[in-house]
């Protein structure tokens, strides 16, 4: 079941890349394993996959401790400043930076570990009340402020698009994030690259790829439905 799901997602990604004239290697699939047990992650790992996403610090660190060390763990959920210390040396990429305060905390904790933490800025493109993230107009200013901090480096942008029934409805959202990324990339801000565009989930990752996603975050499409009681 898992294997079939995974292979189907892989096929769809390949097809979306082909349709949009992109190389398959330009897009990283992040298997979003939140709420799912280590054994399921291990099954996907055994297929050769290495990029996994978690939205909670505690869950990421618990799984980090019991699964192979060559897994690349992506923190994709909202991050509280008091939890930063637990993950700065465990996440390969933090997708959800949306305030200077959070960036400053990451910078400080990275200093203690002597590492540099790559991050993405989470942008609330659609302006949804319920979502974290900075507004598109605030994004460049936040990036300029973070650029001056040691131990943290901005690598791109992330968005969580609205929950829609037809993925096409999110195309303008993905396009807008891409345009923002091109804009900011053109400013050549020191210590900042716009090489990553993390956008697209189970319902809309193909459209996201057509609009330039370099990372897609797929949970349900690989692992199946999450049990509601422990979701988020
Ligand atoms: C849960 C989650 C996903 C995956 O959602 P699916 O619809 O199950 O693919 C992607 N990104 C973030 C930030 C998430 O929290």
mmCIF file of C-alpha atoms and ligand atoms in Angstrom:
data_model
loop_
_atom_site.group_PDB
_atom_site.id
_atom_site.type_symbol
_atom_site.label_atom_id
_atom_site.label_comp_id
_atom_site.label_asym_id
_atom_site.label_seq_id
_atom_site.Cartn_x
_atom_site.Cartn_y
_atom_site.Cartn_z
ATOM 1 C CA UNK A 1 0.000 0.000 0.000
ATOM 2 C CA UNK A 2 2.668 2.515 1.095
ATOM 3 C CA UNK A 3 4.936 1.506 -1.722
ATOM 4 C CA UNK A 4 2.150 1.903 -4.299
ATOM 5 C CA UNK A 5 1.214 5.316 -2.914
ATOM 6 C CA UNK A 6 4.817 6.428 -2.957
ATOM 7 C CA UNK A 7 5.349 5.226 -6.491
ATOM 8 C CA UNK A 8 2.200 6.952 -7.666
ATOM 9 C CA UNK A 9 3.332 10.256 -6.158
ATOM 10 C CA UNK A 10 6.744 9.784 -7.768
ATOM 11 C CA UNK A 11 5.109 9.154 -11.148
ATOM 12 C CA UNK A 12 2.926 12.220 -10.861
ATOM 13 C CA UNK A 13 5.882 14.366 -9.920
ATOM 14 C CA UNK A 14 7.819 13.060 -12.899
ATOM 15 C CA UNK A 15 4.866 13.770 -15.193
ATOM 16 C CA UNK A 16 4.411 17.313 -13.825
ATOM 17 C CA UNK A 17 8.137 17.976 -14.326
ATOM 18 C CA UNK A 18 7.915 16.704 -17.870
ATOM 19 C CA UNK A 19 4.826 18.793 -18.688
ATOM 20 C CA UNK A 20 6.550 21.926 -17.471
ATOM 21 C CA UNK A 21 9.890 21.227 -19.113
ATOM 22 C CA UNK A 22 11.714 20.743 -15.824
ATOM 23 C CA UNK A 23 14.212 18.090 -14.799
ATOM 24 C CA UNK A 24 12.990 15.661 -12.129
ATOM 25 C CA UNK A 25 16.070 16.496 -10.029
ATOM 26 C CA UNK A 26 14.861 20.079 -9.633
ATOM 27 C CA UNK A 27 12.061 18.935 -7.339
ATOM 28 C CA UNK A 28 12.566 17.349 -3.918
ATOM 29 C CA UNK A 29 9.722 15.292 -2.530
ATOM 30 C CA UNK A 30 9.332 15.681 1.215
ATOM 31 C CA UNK A 31 7.350 12.793 2.668
ATOM 32 C CA UNK A 32 5.316 14.370 5.460
ATOM 33 C CA UNK A 33 5.242 11.748 8.192
ATOM 34 C CA UNK A 34 3.563 13.679 11.018
ATOM 35 C CA UNK A 35 1.392 11.470 13.266
ATOM 36 C CA UNK A 36 2.710 8.360 11.483
ATOM 37 C CA UNK A 37 4.774 5.712 13.254
ATOM 38 C CA UNK A 38 8.481 5.112 12.710
ATOM 39 C CA UNK A 39 7.795 1.765 10.998
ATOM 40 C CA UNK A 40 5.951 3.505 8.171
ATOM 41 C CA UNK A 41 8.800 5.955 7.747
ATOM 42 C CA UNK A 42 11.203 3.035 7.709
ATOM 43 C CA UNK A 43 9.210 1.456 4.855
ATOM 44 C CA UNK A 44 9.573 4.580 2.745
ATOM 45 C CA UNK A 45 13.216 4.897 3.789
ATOM 46 C CA UNK A 46 13.820 1.350 2.560
ATOM 47 C CA UNK A 47 12.596 2.425 -0.873
ATOM 48 C CA UNK A 48 15.554 4.790 -0.924
ATOM 49 C CA UNK A 49 13.791 7.956 0.192
ATOM 50 C CA UNK A 50 15.586 10.323 2.576
ATOM 51 C CA UNK A 51 13.600 13.561 2.920
ATOM 52 C CA UNK A 52 10.904 13.548 5.596
ATOM 53 C CA UNK A 53 8.824 16.382 7.043
ATOM 54 C CA UNK A 54 7.411 16.852 10.539
ATOM 55 C CA UNK A 55 5.418 19.767 11.891
ATOM 56 C CA UNK A 56 6.146 19.340 15.588
ATOM 57 C CA UNK A 57 9.487 19.655 17.307
ATOM 58 C CA UNK A 58 8.806 16.922 19.832
ATOM 59 C CA UNK A 59 7.758 14.440 17.186
ATOM 60 C CA UNK A 60 10.709 15.262 14.967
ATOM 61 C CA UNK A 61 13.242 14.800 17.754
ATOM 62 C CA UNK A 62 11.641 11.543 18.917
ATOM 63 C CA UNK A 63 11.783 10.073 15.416
ATOM 64 C CA UNK A 64 15.250 11.515 14.838
ATOM 65 C CA UNK A 65 16.467 9.483 17.802
ATOM 66 C CA UNK A 66 15.229 6.124 16.539
ATOM 67 C CA UNK A 67 15.549 6.330 12.753
ATOM 68 C CA UNK A 68 18.668 6.226 10.531
ATOM 69 C CA UNK A 69 21.041 9.150 10.764
ATOM 70 C CA UNK A 70 21.082 9.876 7.045
ATOM 71 C CA UNK A 71 17.442 10.986 6.986
ATOM 72 C CA UNK A 72 17.027 14.659 6.142
ATOM 73 C CA UNK A 73 14.413 16.009 8.553
ATOM 74 C CA UNK A 74 12.486 19.082 7.458
ATOM 75 C CA UNK A 75 10.649 21.108 10.063
ATOM 76 C CA UNK A 76 7.573 22.331 8.214
ATOM 77 C CA UNK A 77 5.259 23.414 11.045
ATOM 78 C CA UNK A 78 5.035 26.555 13.136
ATOM 79 C CA UNK A 79 8.032 26.883 15.443
ATOM 80 C CA UNK A 80 7.918 28.445 18.906
ATOM 81 C CA UNK A 81 11.055 30.225 20.065
ATOM 82 C CA UNK A 82 11.318 28.121 23.233
ATOM 83 C CA UNK A 83 11.573 24.939 21.142
ATOM 84 C CA UNK A 84 14.306 26.126 18.805
ATOM 85 C CA UNK A 85 17.101 24.716 20.956
ATOM 86 C CA UNK A 86 15.836 21.168 20.475
ATOM 87 C CA UNK A 87 16.032 21.162 16.724
ATOM 88 C CA UNK A 88 18.682 23.548 15.395
ATOM 89 C CA UNK A 89 21.116 20.674 14.998
ATOM 90 C CA UNK A 90 18.517 18.123 13.805
ATOM 91 C CA UNK A 91 16.505 19.772 11.050
ATOM 92 C CA UNK A 92 18.199 20.074 7.675
ATOM 93 C CA UNK A 93 15.865 22.946 6.805
ATOM 94 C CA UNK A 94 13.350 24.966 8.813
ATOM 95 C CA UNK A 95 10.520 25.909 6.446
ATOM 96 C CA UNK A 96 8.522 28.136 8.766
ATOM 97 C CA UNK A 97 10.419 31.257 9.820
ATOM 98 C CA UNK A 98 7.996 34.171 9.967
ATOM 99 C CA UNK A 99 9.365 36.625 12.507
ATOM 100 C CA UNK A 100 12.607 38.362 13.362
ATOM 101 C CA UNK A 101 12.321 37.136 16.934
ATOM 102 C CA UNK A 102 12.270 33.523 15.783
ATOM 103 C CA UNK A 103 15.203 34.123 13.428
ATOM 104 C CA UNK A 104 17.192 35.750 16.236
ATOM 105 C CA UNK A 105 16.573 32.746 18.465
ATOM 106 C CA UNK A 106 17.672 30.360 15.716
ATOM 107 C CA UNK A 107 20.781 32.482 15.184
ATOM 108 C CA UNK A 108 21.642 32.390 18.885
ATOM 109 C CA UNK A 109 21.077 28.636 19.249
ATOM 110 C CA UNK A 110 23.027 27.923 16.076
ATOM 111 C CA UNK A 111 25.917 29.849 17.597
ATOM 112 C CA UNK A 112 25.929 27.514 20.597
ATOM 113 C CA UNK A 113 26.099 24.494 18.295
ATOM 114 C CA UNK A 114 28.599 26.112 15.975
ATOM 115 C CA UNK A 115 26.335 25.446 12.997
ATOM 116 C CA UNK A 116 24.557 27.473 10.366
ATOM 117 C CA UNK A 117 20.860 26.769 9.967
ATOM 118 C CA UNK A 118 19.246 27.041 6.541
ATOM 119 C CA UNK A 119 15.706 28.404 6.671
ATOM 120 C CA UNK A 120 12.809 29.384 4.473
ATOM 121 C CA UNK A 121 10.494 32.301 5.071
ATOM 122 C CA UNK A 122 6.871 31.256 5.392
ATOM 123 C CA UNK A 123 4.649 33.585 3.397
ATOM 124 C CA UNK A 124 0.902 33.770 3.880
ATOM 125 C CA UNK A 125 0.243 34.482 0.222
ATOM 126 C CA UNK A 126 -3.536 34.211 0.346
ATOM 127 C CA UNK A 127 -3.783 36.307 3.515
ATOM 128 C CA UNK A 128 -5.714 33.671 5.404
ATOM 129 C CA UNK A 129 -6.541 34.689 8.981
ATOM 130 C CA UNK A 130 -5.905 31.171 10.290
ATOM 131 C CA UNK A 131 -2.422 30.799 8.857
ATOM 132 C CA UNK A 132 1.022 31.689 10.068
ATOM 133 C CA UNK A 133 3.462 33.444 7.780
ATOM 134 C CA UNK A 134 4.371 36.979 6.778
ATOM 135 C CA UNK A 135 2.473 38.885 4.146
ATOM 136 C CA UNK A 136 4.110 39.196 0.724
ATOM 137 C CA UNK A 137 4.775 42.919 1.262
ATOM 138 C CA UNK A 138 6.613 42.298 4.537
ATOM 139 C CA UNK A 139 8.764 39.489 3.202
ATOM 140 C CA UNK A 140 11.702 41.424 1.760
ATOM 141 C CA UNK A 141 12.121 43.576 4.849
ATOM 142 C CA UNK A 142 12.143 40.523 7.133
ATOM 143 C CA UNK A 143 14.709 38.824 4.899
ATOM 144 C CA UNK A 144 16.957 41.914 4.968
ATOM 145 C CA UNK A 145 16.843 41.881 8.766
ATOM 146 C CA UNK A 146 17.628 38.160 8.988
ATOM 147 C CA UNK A 147 20.434 38.468 6.440
ATOM 148 C CA UNK A 148 22.545 40.323 8.987
ATOM 149 C CA UNK A 149 22.353 37.564 11.607
ATOM 150 C CA UNK A 150 25.097 34.931 12.011
ATOM 151 C CA UNK A 151 24.276 31.212 12.069
ATOM 152 C CA UNK A 152 21.155 31.416 9.925
ATOM 153 C CA UNK A 153 20.794 31.678 6.202
ATOM 154 C CA UNK A 154 17.686 32.256 4.135
ATOM 155 C CA UNK A 155 17.427 29.843 1.204
ATOM 156 C CA UNK A 156 13.995 30.599 -0.139
ATOM 157 C CA UNK A 157 10.267 30.823 0.501
ATOM 158 C CA UNK A 158 7.510 28.507 1.669
ATOM 159 C CA UNK A 159 3.744 28.754 1.593
ATOM 160 C CA UNK A 160 0.777 26.706 2.705
ATOM 161 C CA UNK A 161 -1.883 27.312 0.104
ATOM 162 C CA UNK A 162 -5.600 27.343 0.985
ATOM 163 C CA UNK A 163 -7.502 24.106 1.269
ATOM 164 C CA UNK A 164 -9.431 24.039 -2.011
ATOM 165 C CA UNK A 165 -11.410 21.408 -3.870
ATOM 166 C CA UNK A 166 -9.842 22.176 -7.232
ATOM 167 C CA UNK A 167 -6.048 22.487 -7.242
ATOM 168 C CA UNK A 168 -6.233 24.993 -10.100
ATOM 169 C CA UNK A 169 -7.609 27.533 -7.633
ATOM 170 C CA UNK A 170 -4.198 27.587 -5.976
ATOM 171 C CA UNK A 171 -2.248 28.232 -9.175
ATOM 172 C CA UNK A 172 -2.275 32.027 -8.646
ATOM 173 C CA UNK A 173 -1.025 31.522 -5.078
ATOM 174 C CA UNK A 174 1.939 29.456 -6.258
ATOM 175 C CA UNK A 175 2.613 31.883 -9.085
ATOM 176 C CA UNK A 176 2.654 34.787 -6.664
ATOM 177 C CA UNK A 177 5.153 33.071 -4.357
ATOM 178 C CA UNK A 178 7.361 32.326 -7.320
ATOM 179 C CA UNK A 179 7.221 35.947 -8.499
ATOM 180 C CA UNK A 180 8.078 37.142 -5.016
ATOM 181 C CA UNK A 181 11.038 34.780 -4.950
ATOM 182 C CA UNK A 182 12.295 36.032 -8.322
ATOM 183 C CA UNK A 183 11.877 39.644 -7.160
ATOM 184 C CA UNK A 184 13.783 39.141 -3.948
ATOM 185 C CA UNK A 185 16.400 36.968 -5.646
ATOM 186 C CA UNK A 186 17.065 39.862 -8.009
ATOM 187 C CA UNK A 187 18.019 42.128 -5.120
ATOM 188 C CA UNK A 188 21.200 40.129 -4.436
ATOM 189 C CA UNK A 189 20.966 40.395 -0.683
ATOM 190 C CA UNK A 190 24.120 39.212 1.035
ATOM 191 C CA UNK A 191 23.854 35.755 2.662
ATOM 192 C CA UNK A 192 20.465 35.133 1.023
ATOM 193 C CA UNK A 193 19.522 32.842 -1.850
ATOM 194 C CA UNK A 194 16.122 32.166 -3.323
ATOM 195 C CA UNK A 195 16.960 28.672 -4.493
ATOM 196 C CA UNK A 196 14.120 26.901 -2.676
ATOM 197 C CA UNK A 197 10.388 27.241 -3.271
ATOM 198 C CA UNK A 198 8.558 24.951 -0.866
ATOM 199 C CA UNK A 199 4.943 24.761 -2.026
ATOM 200 C CA UNK A 200 2.347 22.135 -2.877
ATOM 201 C CA UNK A 201 0.771 19.401 -0.743
ATOM 202 C CA UNK A 202 -1.228 16.266 -1.532
ATOM 203 C CA UNK A 203 -4.091 18.126 -3.187
ATOM 204 C CA UNK A 204 -2.085 20.486 -5.346
ATOM 205 C CA UNK A 205 1.581 19.486 -5.673
ATOM 206 C CA UNK A 206 1.379 18.946 -9.417
ATOM 207 C CA UNK A 207 0.140 22.486 -10.007
ATOM 208 C CA UNK A 208 2.843 23.743 -7.626
ATOM 209 C CA UNK A 209 5.514 21.963 -9.666
ATOM 210 C CA UNK A 210 4.144 23.496 -12.857
ATOM 211 C CA UNK A 211 4.506 26.879 -11.146
ATOM 212 C CA UNK A 212 8.097 26.304 -10.072
ATOM 213 C CA UNK A 213 8.092 24.436 -6.751
ATOM 214 C CA UNK A 214 11.487 22.965 -5.863
ATOM 215 C CA UNK A 215 10.131 21.168 -2.786
ATOM 216 C CA UNK A 216 6.707 19.608 -2.425
ATOM 217 C CA UNK A 217 5.395 18.389 0.947
ATOM 218 C CA UNK A 218 3.192 15.321 0.552
ATOM 219 C CA UNK A 219 1.665 13.557 3.544
ATOM 220 C CA UNK A 220 -1.726 11.982 2.915
ATOM 221 C CA UNK A 221 -0.840 11.026 -0.649
ATOM 222 C CA UNK A 222 1.925 8.765 0.670
ATOM 223 C CA UNK A 223 0.960 7.735 4.204
ATOM 224 C CA UNK A 224 -2.841 7.885 3.940
ATOM 225 C CA UNK A 225 -5.271 9.852 6.082
ATOM 226 C CA UNK A 226 -4.130 11.052 9.472
ATOM 227 C CA UNK A 227 -6.229 10.183 12.478
ATOM 228 C CA UNK A 228 -8.089 13.388 13.293
ATOM 229 C CA UNK A 229 -7.544 13.233 17.054
ATOM 230 C CA UNK A 230 -3.794 13.615 16.760
ATOM 231 C CA UNK A 231 -3.650 15.774 13.652
ATOM 232 C CA UNK A 232 -1.692 19.005 14.116
HETATM 233 C C1 LIG B 1 0.612 18.293 7.027
HETATM 234 C C2 LIG B 1 1.360 19.231 6.174
HETATM 235 C C3 LIG B 1 1.611 18.931 4.821
HETATM 236 C C4 LIG B 1 1.112 17.692 4.125
HETATM 237 O O1 LIG B 1 -0.272 17.741 3.958
HETATM 238 P P1 LIG B 1 -1.025 16.665 3.033
HETATM 239 O O2 LIG B 1 -2.229 17.376 2.557
HETATM 240 O O3 LIG B 1 -1.333 15.513 3.910
HETATM 241 O O4 LIG B 1 -0.116 16.288 1.932
HETATM 242 C C5 LIG B 1 2.361 19.841 4.086
HETATM 243 N N1 LIG B 1 2.840 20.973 4.637
HETATM 244 C C6 LIG B 1 2.609 21.297 5.934
HETATM 245 C C7 LIG B 1 3.180 22.555 6.471
HETATM 246 C C8 LIG B 1 1.873 20.440 6.740
HETATM 247 O O5 LIG B 1 1.657 20.771 8.024
#
